[in-house]
Structures are given as C-alpha cells and as structure tokens.
Amino acid sequence: MDEEIDNFFPSHAHRDHDYRLQSSPSIIEQEDRDIMTRETEEREGERARRDRKKREQERLARAEKGRKRREQGRLEQEQVAQKRLEEQRREQEKVIINFIIRERGSWRVQTPVRVNPRNPSEIGQIARKYTRKDIRTLNTRLQMLSPQECFEAVINDRTHTILLV
C-alpha cells in the first residue's frame, strides 16, 4: 500500500518534473507567450509614455516659441510707437520761421522753415546766403539783424518772421 501511495503521491522533486512533463506543450508555450506579451506591452507602454512626453515637450516648446514671437512683435510695435511719439514731439518742438522777401516793390512769402530751437544754425545759413546777395535781414520793427542773431531776435519778439529787403 505504501508503494501505491508513493506512486499516487510522488516526491516533491518528481512532482514538479512530472507536472512539466505532464503539461501539454501548448500550456508551456502559452505561459511563455503570456510572459512575452506582458514584456512587449510593458516596452510599448514605456515607448508610448516616452512618445507622449516627447510630444508634450515639443508642444510646450512650440507654445514658448510662439509666446516669444508674440512678445517680440509687441516690443517692436511699442518701439515703433515710441519712435513715432518722439518724432512728433521733436516736430512739435520745432519752431516755424517765416521769411518774407521784398522784390520789385511787392512782398513775397518764402516757404516757412522748421527749426529746432536747440540748433538754429540753419536760419543763420539762410540769412548769410541772402546777405551775400546784398539783401538785408530785418525784424518786423525794421531793425537790421546779423545772420547770427536772426533766430534769437525773431523768437524773442514772437513774430517768427524775418524780412529780407
């Protein structure tokens, strides 16, 4: 009877061996396939996570690049607006000086000249040009002016007009 029990319950070492032998090849193959499938799924899952992470990083990089481009455009627009305002301010600072010339018994108005009060040399140059032609420069009170003092004199009397006789 002991032999029957031993035959019925083989020893532990024999049991594992017998189990593998008794198992059909399809069960072993299925276990191996299941293991390989799990490993493949894990690898694909890891690859998918890396791909998602990479796509997210690319999306964030594009968004940052777009933000920087918009910021750069905004800064450029502000700079253009600032330059335009500065130019308008400079133009408003400029003083208009009128030249009126006497020719053949009548007064003729020359094109007005815009001058920056900080650099009135252009008025002196124009006055010197007429002085070389023997034309005198006068203020509206008919006081003679030298080319150097023309600008200051017409600004101070607030007429902004130089007479050329």
XYZ file of N, CA and C in Angstrom:
495
model
N 0.802 -1.171 0.000
C 0.000 0.000 0.000
C 0.858 1.253 0.000
N 1.968 1.225 0.693
C 2.875 2.366 0.657
C 3.364 2.633 -0.757
N 3.562 1.578 -1.485
C 4.005 1.768 -2.856
C 2.926 2.465 -3.668
N 1.703 2.078 -3.409
C 0.615 2.710 -4.144
C 0.528 4.193 -3.807
N 0.738 4.530 -2.519
C 0.683 5.921 -2.105
C 1.842 6.674 -2.733
N 3.030 6.034 -2.698
C 4.176 6.698 -3.319
C 3.960 6.895 -4.821
N 3.351 5.918 -5.441
C 3.071 6.054 -6.869
C 2.003 7.129 -7.089
N 1.052 7.129 -6.155
C -0.027 8.108 -6.277
C 0.447 9.517 -5.965
N 1.292 9.664 -4.886
C 1.891 10.947 -4.497
C 3.388 10.876 -4.672
N 3.875 11.185 -5.816
C 5.329 11.124 -5.992
C 6.014 12.203 -5.149
N 7.311 12.064 -4.957
C 8.054 13.005 -4.125
C 7.999 14.402 -4.769
N 8.329 15.366 -3.959
C 8.249 16.763 -4.380
C 9.059 17.019 -5.647
N 10.254 16.537 -5.732
C 11.113 16.741 -6.887
C 10.477 16.130 -8.126
N 9.915 14.948 -7.928
C 9.303 14.274 -9.065
C 8.011 14.951 -9.479
N 7.335 15.543 -8.483
C 6.062 16.179 -8.777
C 6.253 17.334 -9.775
N 7.250 18.237 -9.538
C 7.492 19.352 -10.444
C 7.879 18.858 -11.825
N 8.750 17.846 -11.795
C 9.199 17.291 -13.053
C 8.033 16.672 -13.808
N 7.257 15.957 -13.072
C 6.116 15.277 -13.699
C 5.123 16.312 -14.230
N 4.937 17.350 -13.457
C 3.984 18.387 -13.874
C 4.411 18.968 -15.213
N 5.706 19.290 -15.360
C 6.206 19.855 -16.600
C 6.066 18.838 -17.731
N 6.314 17.618 -17.390
C 6.205 16.585 -18.412
C 4.754 16.341 -18.769
N 3.914 16.350 -17.728
C 2.515 16.059 -17.977
C 1.824 17.240 -18.663
N 2.326 18.462 -18.426
C 1.710 19.621 -19.054
C 1.888 19.508 -20.550
N 0.892 19.897 -21.219
C 0.985 19.843 -22.674
C 1.889 20.984 -23.141
N 2.529 20.808 -24.241
C 3.410 21.851 -24.760
C 2.649 23.157 -25.004
N 1.388 23.082 -25.283
C 0.641 24.292 -25.552
C 0.496 25.148 -24.290
N 0.403 24.563 -23.118
C 0.305 25.332 -21.877
C 1.622 26.066 -21.627
N 2.742 25.366 -21.793
C 4.057 25.982 -21.597
C 4.253 27.101 -22.608
N 3.902 26.819 -23.837
C 4.035 27.836 -24.877
C 3.149 29.043 -24.575
N 1.936 28.747 -24.067
C 1.014 29.829 -23.723
C 1.586 30.679 -22.601
N 2.174 30.018 -21.577
C 2.798 30.776 -20.478
C 3.928 31.641 -21.004
N 4.759 31.052 -21.886
C 5.864 31.820 -22.472
C 5.331 32.992 -23.306
N 4.269 32.736 -24.075
C 3.662 33.798 -24.872
C 3.092 34.899 -23.983
N 2.458 34.485 -22.874
C 1.901 35.474 -21.950
C 2.999 36.347 -21.363
N 4.108 35.722 -20.986
C 5.242 36.469 -20.431
C 5.791 37.435 -21.486
N 5.959 36.940 -22.699
C 6.490 37.787 -23.774
C 5.514 38.920 -24.096
N 4.226 38.620 -24.063
C 3.217 39.646 -24.335
C 3.274 40.725 -23.274
N 3.374 40.314 -22.002
C 3.470 41.291 -20.922
C 4.718 42.144 -21.077
N 5.844 41.524 -21.404
C 7.081 42.278 -21.603
C 6.950 43.241 -22.786
N 6.330 42.781 -23.873
C 6.115 43.626 -25.048
C 5.208 44.790 -24.698
N 4.118 44.491 -23.969
C 3.194 45.551 -23.576
C 3.886 46.571 -22.673
N 4.756 46.050 -21.767
C 5.496 46.970 -20.899
C 6.423 47.853 -21.717
N 7.125 47.242 -22.704
C 8.015 48.022 -23.557
C 7.220 49.039 -24.381
N 6.098 48.597 -24.948
C 5.272 49.504 -25.747
C 4.682 50.601 -24.867
N 4.301 50.256 -23.644
C 3.785 51.258 -22.711
C 4.848 52.294 -22.385
N 6.060 51.809 -22.157
C 7.176 52.721 -21.879
C 7.455 53.587 -23.102
N 7.433 52.982 -24.298
C 7.653 53.725 -25.532
C 6.541 54.772 -25.714
N 5.307 54.375 -25.450
C 4.187 55.304 -25.585
C 4.324 56.455 -24.592
N 4.753 56.152 -23.373
C 4.965 57.216 -22.377
C 6.065 58.163 -22.836
N 7.160 57.590 -23.376
C 8.241 58.440 -23.884
C 7.755 59.300 -25.054
N 6.973 58.678 -25.956
C 6.439 59.434 -27.097
C 5.507 60.549 -26.626
N 4.630 60.259 -25.661
C 3.731 61.282 -25.134
C 4.524 62.406 -24.488
N 5.545 62.015 -23.724
C 6.374 63.015 -23.059
C 7.094 63.877 -24.099
N 7.606 63.245 -25.146
C 8.308 63.974 -26.200
C 7.348 64.916 -26.919
N 6.136 64.434 -27.263
C 5.139 65.284 -27.925
C 4.761 66.463 -27.028
N 4.604 66.202 -25.739
C 4.263 67.277 -24.795
C 5.393 68.311 -24.736
N 6.641 67.847 -24.708
C 7.780 68.767 -24.689
C 7.825 69.586 -25.984
N 7.553 68.942 -27.120
C 7.538 69.662 -28.399
C 6.419 70.696 -28.411
N 5.239 70.321 -27.898
C 4.113 71.249 -27.843
C 4.455 72.447 -26.963
N 5.071 72.166 -25.805
C 5.461 73.255 -24.905
C 6.516 74.147 -25.552
N 7.452 73.536 -26.275
C 8.487 74.324 -26.958
C 7.858 75.211 -28.038
N 6.895 74.664 -28.810
C 6.212 75.474 -29.817
C 5.431 76.604 -29.170
N 4.759 76.295 -28.075
C 3.988 77.329 -27.374
C 4.920 78.428 -26.863
N 6.060 78.048 -26.314
C 7.032 79.029 -25.800
C 7.590 79.862 -26.955
N 7.859 79.209 -28.076
C 8.378 79.927 -29.235
C 7.344 80.931 -29.742
N 6.081 80.521 -29.782
C 5.006 81.421 -30.188
C 4.863 82.586 -29.227
N 4.961 82.305 -27.923
C 4.862 83.358 -26.917
C 5.998 84.354 -27.096
N 7.209 83.845 -27.316
C 8.355 84.733 -27.512
C 8.184 85.570 -28.776
N 7.664 84.947 -29.845
C 7.454 85.676 -31.095
C 6.409 86.781 -30.899
N 5.313 86.468 -30.186
C 4.303 87.490 -29.919
C 4.877 88.610 -29.054
N 5.672 88.238 -28.064
C 6.286 89.238 -27.175
C 7.240 90.123 -27.976
N 8.018 89.507 -28.869
C 8.950 90.273 -29.706
C 8.177 91.232 -30.603
N 7.073 90.760 -31.192
C 6.245 91.618 -32.037
C 5.669 92.783 -31.250
N 5.221 92.488 -30.029
C 4.668 93.543 -29.186
C 5.740 94.573 -28.851
N 6.944 94.100 -28.530
C 8.042 95.024 -28.221
C 8.397 95.885 -29.437
N 8.415 95.262 -30.605
C 8.724 96.027 -31.817
C 7.655 97.084 -32.081
N 6.390 96.716 -31.869
C 5.310 97.699 -32.054
C 5.451 98.842 -31.060
N 5.795 98.511 -29.818
C 5.993 99.562 -28.818
C 7.145 100.475 -29.200
N 8.229 99.887 -29.712
C 9.381 100.697 -30.125
C 9.007 101.614 -31.290
N 8.246 101.096 -32.253
C 7.820 101.915 -33.389
C 6.932 103.054 -32.889
N 6.000 102.724 -31.998
C 5.113 103.755 -31.445
C 5.918 104.797 -30.676
N 6.909 104.328 -29.892
C 7.754 105.246 -29.121
C 8.543 106.163 -30.052
N 9.094 105.605 -31.127
C 9.837 106.424 -32.088
C 8.922 107.445 -32.741
N 7.700 107.011 -33.083
C 6.744 107.921 -33.697
C 6.409 109.068 -32.745
N 6.198 108.741 -31.462
C 5.907 109.781 -30.476
C 7.077 110.748 -30.309
N 8.298 110.192 -30.278
C 9.486 111.042 -30.163
C 9.602 111.969 -31.370
N 9.330 111.428 -32.558
C 9.403 112.237 -33.775
C 8.350 113.348 -33.734
N 7.143 113.005 -33.289
C 6.093 114.022 -33.173
C 6.481 115.087 -32.157
N 7.063 114.648 -31.042
C 7.489 115.597 -30.011
C 8.569 116.518 -30.564
N 9.519 115.943 -31.303
C 10.579 116.761 -31.899
C 10.000 117.748 -32.913
N 9.036 117.277 -33.701
C 8.402 118.165 -34.675
C 7.654 119.292 -33.971
N 7.001 118.963 -32.844
C 6.278 119.987 -32.104
C 7.232 120.971 -31.452
N 8.415 120.506 -31.092
C 9.430 121.393 -30.512
C 9.954 122.381 -31.543
N 9.924 121.995 -32.804
C 10.484 122.850 -33.845
C 9.653 124.121 -33.973
N 10.360 125.165 -34.317
C 9.749 126.488 -34.473
C 9.707 126.798 -35.956
N 8.609 127.369 -36.382
C 8.482 127.760 -37.786
C 8.921 129.226 -37.917
N 9.886 129.464 -38.805
C 10.384 130.816 -39.083
C 9.958 131.175 -40.510
N 9.319 132.309 -40.628
C 8.860 132.789 -41.937
C 9.873 133.786 -42.506
N 10.125 133.645 -43.775
C 10.958 134.602 -44.495
C 10.046 135.324 -45.491
N 10.047 136.654 -45.422
C 9.273 137.460 -46.372
C 10.260 138.354 -47.104
N 10.272 138.240 -48.418
C 11.255 138.982 -49.220
C 10.546 140.069 -50.045
N 11.230 141.197 -50.159
C 10.708 142.338 -50.939
C 11.381 142.286 -52.303
N 10.569 142.096 -53.356
C 11.089 142.045 -54.728
C 10.237 142.933 -55.619
N 10.872 143.851 -56.311
C 10.205 144.736 -57.288
C 8.971 145.418 -56.698
N 9.096 145.872 -55.497
C 8.049 146.650 -54.859
C 6.934 145.848 -54.205
N 7.038 144.514 -54.174
C 5.993 143.726 -53.505
C 6.633 142.699 -52.556
N 5.861 142.313 -51.571
C 6.339 141.340 -50.589
C 5.909 139.941 -51.030
N 6.854 139.020 -50.977
C 6.581 137.628 -51.337
C 6.994 136.739 -50.166
N 6.098 135.824 -49.775
C 6.381 134.927 -48.648
C 7.133 133.704 -49.166
N 8.283 133.447 -48.572
C 9.068 132.262 -48.904
C 8.485 131.051 -48.151
N 8.921 129.886 -48.511
C 8.491 128.677 -47.804
C 8.979 128.743 -46.360
N 8.079 128.526 -45.375
C 8.497 128.567 -43.970
C 9.532 127.481 -43.666
N 10.400 127.770 -42.720
C 11.465 126.835 -42.342
C 11.209 126.359 -40.914
N 11.206 125.034 -40.725
C 11.059 124.461 -39.377
C 12.457 124.272 -38.795
N 12.653 124.793 -37.592
C 13.983 124.769 -36.974
C 13.864 124.278 -35.533
N 14.806 123.452 -35.164
C 14.883 123.026 -33.771
C 15.524 124.161 -32.988
N 14.874 124.652 -31.922
C 15.428 125.779 -31.168
C 16.805 125.492 -30.569
N 17.132 124.235 -30.398
C 18.447 123.888 -29.828
C 19.556 124.008 -30.869
N 19.176 123.981 -32.150
C 20.163 124.069 -33.222
C 19.638 125.006 -34.318
N 19.693 126.296 -34.081
C 19.131 127.256 -35.042
C 20.099 127.652 -36.152
N 21.160 126.888 -36.373
C 22.181 127.282 -37.355
C 21.626 127.362 -38.771
N 20.584 126.625 -39.062
C 20.011 126.650 -40.408
C 19.496 128.058 -40.760
N 18.912 128.735 -39.774
C 18.416 130.102 -40.006
C 19.590 131.037 -40.311
N 20.685 130.891 -39.557
C 21.884 131.700 -39.805
C 22.435 131.458 -41.198
N 22.418 130.193 -41.666
C 22.919 129.877 -43.000
C 22.056 130.528 -44.081
N 20.737 130.477 -43.896
C 19.834 131.089 -44.873
C 20.049 132.605 -44.899
N 20.168 133.216 -43.704
C 20.388 134.673 -43.619
C 21.715 135.048 -44.284
N 22.782 134.257 -44.090
C 24.082 134.532 -44.725
C 23.961 134.434 -46.249
N 23.188 133.468 -46.740
C 23.001 133.315 -48.184
C 22.411 134.597 -48.777
N 21.403 135.154 -48.110
C 20.791 136.393 -48.607
C 21.732 137.590 -48.415
N 22.512 137.602 -47.346
C 23.453 138.703 -47.102
C 24.505 138.739 -48.211
N 24.968 137.589 -48.685
C 25.941 137.533 -49.775
C 25.362 138.123 -51.070
N 24.053 138.093 -51.197
C 23.384 138.646 -52.376
C 23.008 140.125 -52.151
N 23.574 140.716 -51.121
C 23.309 142.113 -50.740
C 21.849 142.349 -50.350
N 21.258 141.364 -49.734
C 19.896 141.507 -49.203
C 20.021 141.581 -47.689
N 19.389 142.589 -47.107
C 19.500 142.801 -45.665
C 18.435 141.997 -44.932
N 18.768 141.557 -43.704
C 17.814 140.848 -42.853
C 17.317 141.802 -41.780
N 15.977 141.857 -41.620
C 15.352 142.772 -40.669
C 14.285 142.015 -39.867
N 13.998 142.559 -38.675
C 12.845 142.016 -37.947
C 11.611 142.804 -38.355
N 10.451 142.523 -37.765
C 9.216 143.211 -38.183
C 9.171 144.662 -37.733
N 10.082 145.092 -36.854
C 10.182 146.509 -36.460
C 11.177 147.251 -37.351
N 11.623 146.552 -38.396
C 12.581 147.060 -39.374
C 13.951 147.364 -38.772
N 14.332 146.582 -37.778
C 15.676 146.687 -37.207
C 16.560 145.671 -37.919
N 17.750 146.121 -38.335
C 18.668 145.217 -39.020
C 19.176 144.137 -38.063
N 19.328 142.932 -38.627
C 19.807 141.783 -37.843
C 21.012 141.164 -38.534
N 21.979 140.730 -37.737
C 23.091 139.976 -38.317
C 22.613 138.517 -38.489
N 23.219 137.772 -39.392
C 22.800 136.381 -39.595
C 22.846 135.552 -38.295
N 23.824 135.868 -37.416
C 23.961 135.107 -36.177
C 22.819 135.396 -35.206
N 22.272 136.599 -35.228
C 21.252 136.960 -34.258
C 19.821 136.866 -34.798
N 19.660 136.507 -36.046
C 18.319 136.453 -36.655
C 17.364 135.564 -35.849
N 17.768 134.367 -35.550
C 16.870 133.418 -34.870
C 16.442 133.960 -33.515
N 17.419 134.346 -32.687
C 17.094 134.837 -31.333
C 16.180 136.052 -31.385
N 16.441 136.959 -32.318
C 15.663 138.202 -32.395
C 14.201 137.923 -32.749
N 13.944 137.068 -33.731
C 12.554 136.822 -34.128
C 11.817 135.926 -33.134
N 12.550 135.112 -32.402
C 11.923 134.301 -31.347
C 11.550 135.211 -30.182
N 12.451 136.099 -29.813
C 12.189 137.000 -28.677
C 11.039 137.976 -28.964
N 10.916 138.455 -30.207
C 9.799 139.380 -30.476
C 8.503 138.620 -30.823
N 8.569 137.291 -30.834
C 7.426 136.380 -31.012
C 6.719 136.521 -32.358
N 7.369 137.082 -33.329
C 6.769 137.183 -34.659
C 7.190 136.007 -35.554
N 8.372 135.485 -35.271
C 8.916 134.366 -36.039
C 9.015 134.714 -37.526
N 9.258 135.951 -37.801
C 9.319 136.436 -39.185
C 10.574 137.251 -39.406
N 11.277 136.928 -40.484
C 12.459 137.678 -40.906
C 12.124 138.335 -42.228
N 12.350 139.642 -42.274
C 12.115 140.383 -43.527
C 13.427 140.478 -44.295
N 13.342 140.268 -45.590
C 14.516 140.348 -46.460
C 14.294 141.493 -47.446
N 15.136 142.554 -47.322
C 14.968 143.749 -48.177
C 16.256 143.988 -48.930
